[in-house]
Coordinates of C-alpha atoms in Angstrom, one line a residue:
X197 CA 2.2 1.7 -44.1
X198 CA 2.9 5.4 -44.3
X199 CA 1.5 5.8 -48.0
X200 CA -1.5 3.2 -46.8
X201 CA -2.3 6.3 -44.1
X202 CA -1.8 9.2 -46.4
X203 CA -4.2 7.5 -48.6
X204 CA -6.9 6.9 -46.1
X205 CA -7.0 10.0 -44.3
X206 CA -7.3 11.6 -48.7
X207 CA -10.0 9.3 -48.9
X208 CA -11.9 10.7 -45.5
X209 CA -11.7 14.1 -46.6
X210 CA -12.9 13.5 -49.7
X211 CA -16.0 11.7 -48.2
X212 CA -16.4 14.2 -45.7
X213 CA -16.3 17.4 -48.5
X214 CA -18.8 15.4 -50.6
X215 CA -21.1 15.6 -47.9
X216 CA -21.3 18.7 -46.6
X217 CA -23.9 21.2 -48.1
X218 CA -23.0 24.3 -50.4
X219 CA -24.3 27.2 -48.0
X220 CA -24.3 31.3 -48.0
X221 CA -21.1 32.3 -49.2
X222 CA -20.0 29.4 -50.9
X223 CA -19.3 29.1 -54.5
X224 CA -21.2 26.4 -56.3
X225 CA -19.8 24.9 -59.6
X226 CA -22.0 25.5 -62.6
X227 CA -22.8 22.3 -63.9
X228 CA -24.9 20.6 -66.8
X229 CA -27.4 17.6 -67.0
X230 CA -30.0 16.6 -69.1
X231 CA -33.4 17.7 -68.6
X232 CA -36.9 15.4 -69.1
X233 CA -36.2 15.4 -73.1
X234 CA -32.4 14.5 -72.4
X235 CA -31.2 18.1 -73.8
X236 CA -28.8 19.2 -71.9
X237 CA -29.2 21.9 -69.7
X238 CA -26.5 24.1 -67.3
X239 CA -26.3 26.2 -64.0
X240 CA -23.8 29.5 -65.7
X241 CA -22.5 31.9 -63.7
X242 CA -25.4 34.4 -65.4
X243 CA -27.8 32.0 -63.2
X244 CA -29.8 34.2 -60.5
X245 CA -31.7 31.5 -58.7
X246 CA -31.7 27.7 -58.6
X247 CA -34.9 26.2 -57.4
X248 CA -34.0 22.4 -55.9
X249 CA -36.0 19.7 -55.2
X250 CA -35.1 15.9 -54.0
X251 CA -38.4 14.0 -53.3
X252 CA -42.0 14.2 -54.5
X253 CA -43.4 16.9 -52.1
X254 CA -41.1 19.5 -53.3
X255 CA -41.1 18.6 -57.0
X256 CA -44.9 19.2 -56.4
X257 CA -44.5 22.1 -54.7
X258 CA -42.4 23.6 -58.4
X259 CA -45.3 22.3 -60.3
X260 CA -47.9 23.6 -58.4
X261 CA -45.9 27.3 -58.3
X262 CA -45.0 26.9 -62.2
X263 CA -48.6 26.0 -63.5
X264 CA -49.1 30.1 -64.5
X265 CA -46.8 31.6 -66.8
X266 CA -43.9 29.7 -65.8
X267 CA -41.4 30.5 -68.8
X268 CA -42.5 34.4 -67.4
X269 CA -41.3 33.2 -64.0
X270 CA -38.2 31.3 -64.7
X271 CA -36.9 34.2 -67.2
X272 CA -37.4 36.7 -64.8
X273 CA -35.5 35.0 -62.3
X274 CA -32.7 34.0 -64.2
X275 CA -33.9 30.4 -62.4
X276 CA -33.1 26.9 -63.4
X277 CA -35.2 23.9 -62.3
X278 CA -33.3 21.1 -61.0
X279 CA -34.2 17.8 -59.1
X280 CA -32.4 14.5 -58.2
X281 CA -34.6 11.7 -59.2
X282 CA -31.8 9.0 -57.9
X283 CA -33.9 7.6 -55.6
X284 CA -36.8 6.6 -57.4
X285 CA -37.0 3.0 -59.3
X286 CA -35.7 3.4 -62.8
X287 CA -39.0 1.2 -64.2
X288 CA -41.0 3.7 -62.3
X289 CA -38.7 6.6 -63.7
X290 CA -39.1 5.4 -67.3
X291 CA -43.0 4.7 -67.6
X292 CA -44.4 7.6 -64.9
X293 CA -42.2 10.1 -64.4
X294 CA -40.1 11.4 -67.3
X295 CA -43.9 11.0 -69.1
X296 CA -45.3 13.6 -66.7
X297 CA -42.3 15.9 -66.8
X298 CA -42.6 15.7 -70.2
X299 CA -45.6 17.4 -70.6
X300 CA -44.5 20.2 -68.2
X301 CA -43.9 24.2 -70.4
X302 CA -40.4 24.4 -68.5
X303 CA -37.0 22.8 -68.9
X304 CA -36.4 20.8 -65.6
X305 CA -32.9 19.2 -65.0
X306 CA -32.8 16.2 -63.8
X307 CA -29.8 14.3 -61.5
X308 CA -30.5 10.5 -62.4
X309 CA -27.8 9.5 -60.1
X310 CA -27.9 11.6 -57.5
X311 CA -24.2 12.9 -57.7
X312 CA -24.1 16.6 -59.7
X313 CA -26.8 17.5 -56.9
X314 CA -25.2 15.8 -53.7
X315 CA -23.7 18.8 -52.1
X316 CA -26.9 20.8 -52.8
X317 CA -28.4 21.4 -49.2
X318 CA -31.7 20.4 -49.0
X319 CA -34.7 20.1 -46.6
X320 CA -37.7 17.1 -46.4
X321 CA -41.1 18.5 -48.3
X322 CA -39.4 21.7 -49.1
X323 CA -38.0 23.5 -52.3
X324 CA -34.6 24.7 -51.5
X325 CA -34.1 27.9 -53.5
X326 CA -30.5 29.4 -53.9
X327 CA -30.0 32.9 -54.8
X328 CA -26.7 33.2 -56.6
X329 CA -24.7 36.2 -57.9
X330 CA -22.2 34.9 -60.5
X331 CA -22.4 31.3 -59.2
X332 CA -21.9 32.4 -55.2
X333 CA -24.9 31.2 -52.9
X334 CA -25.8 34.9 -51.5
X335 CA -29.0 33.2 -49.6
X336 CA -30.4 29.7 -49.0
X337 CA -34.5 29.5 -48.2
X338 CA -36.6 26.4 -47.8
X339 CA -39.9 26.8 -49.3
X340 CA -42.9 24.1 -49.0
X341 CA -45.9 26.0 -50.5
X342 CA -46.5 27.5 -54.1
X343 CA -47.2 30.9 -52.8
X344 CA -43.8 30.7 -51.2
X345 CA -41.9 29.8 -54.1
X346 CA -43.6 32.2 -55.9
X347 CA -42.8 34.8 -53.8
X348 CA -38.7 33.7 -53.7
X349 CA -39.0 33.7 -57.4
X350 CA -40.1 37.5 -57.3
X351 CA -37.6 38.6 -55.3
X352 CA -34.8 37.1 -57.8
X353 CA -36.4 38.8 -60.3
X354 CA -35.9 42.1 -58.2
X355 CA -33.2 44.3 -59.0
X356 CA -30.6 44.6 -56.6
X357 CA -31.1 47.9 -54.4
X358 CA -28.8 50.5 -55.2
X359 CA -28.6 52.4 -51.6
X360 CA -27.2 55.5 -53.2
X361 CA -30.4 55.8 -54.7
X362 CA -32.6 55.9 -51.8
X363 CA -30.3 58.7 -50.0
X364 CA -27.5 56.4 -48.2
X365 CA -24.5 58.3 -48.1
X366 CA -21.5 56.1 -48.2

């Protein structure tokens, strides 16, 4: 009975650490999937920003802010596409949507079951984009318009301030 209790209450943590979000602070694993032409693909620690989306409006919302120059964008971000595609159909995966992303300039990872991503916080409509410094979240921002994402991109691709510079003393 004992071991039979041990065992469940491993089992509810587990469930309840799978389901709670990455946030500010936190350290997220770097990972690797397969992107729309099934090479593979990772989140390193040298990974600045990760833009995330988990349903259509988002993913649109990356397309739309990608559509210019988006290998400029993505480089000078040190950003990596990513979106779960678990819950759509897998007929409707195979014959519309990996053909469309396969026409898109950028490498997009892509979660086909939904589990990599799971602890990836995340927001109806919106893009979540996660600024990291050597793989720990330093700021979480919802973004559901291109100018937005833009915008988030562009300040990745800022250096970080050095407040000596500007005449802090420490």
């Amino acid at each position: 009975m004992r071991i039979a209790t041990v065992f469940l209450a491993f089992l509810c943590a587990a469930a309840l650490s799978a389901a709670t979000p990455l946030g500010t602070g936190m350290r997220m694993p770097a990972f690797t999937l397969a992107d729309q032409h099934d090479v593979q693909g990772s989140v390193r620690p040298d990974t600045r920003c990760v833009l995330f989306s988990r349903d259509m409006s988002a993913a649109n919302v990356v397309k739309e802010a990608l559509a210019n120059d988006p290998a400029a964008l993505i480089e000078a971000a040190s950003a990596v596409v990513v979106s779960d595609i678990s819950g759509m159909p897998s007929l409707i995966t195979k014959l519309f949507a990996l053909p469309a992303l396969r026409k898109r300039p950028y490498q997009i990872l892509l979660d086909r079951d939904g589990k990599v991503t799971a602890n990836l916080p995340s927001m109806n409509g919106k893009v979540t984009v996660l600024q990291l410094q050597a793989l720990t979240i330093e700021r979480v921002e919802y973004v559901e318009s291109a100018d937005a994402l833009r915008a988030a991109l562009r300040q990745a691709a800022a250096p970080p301030r050095d407040h000596r510079a500007s005449g802090d003393a420490e």
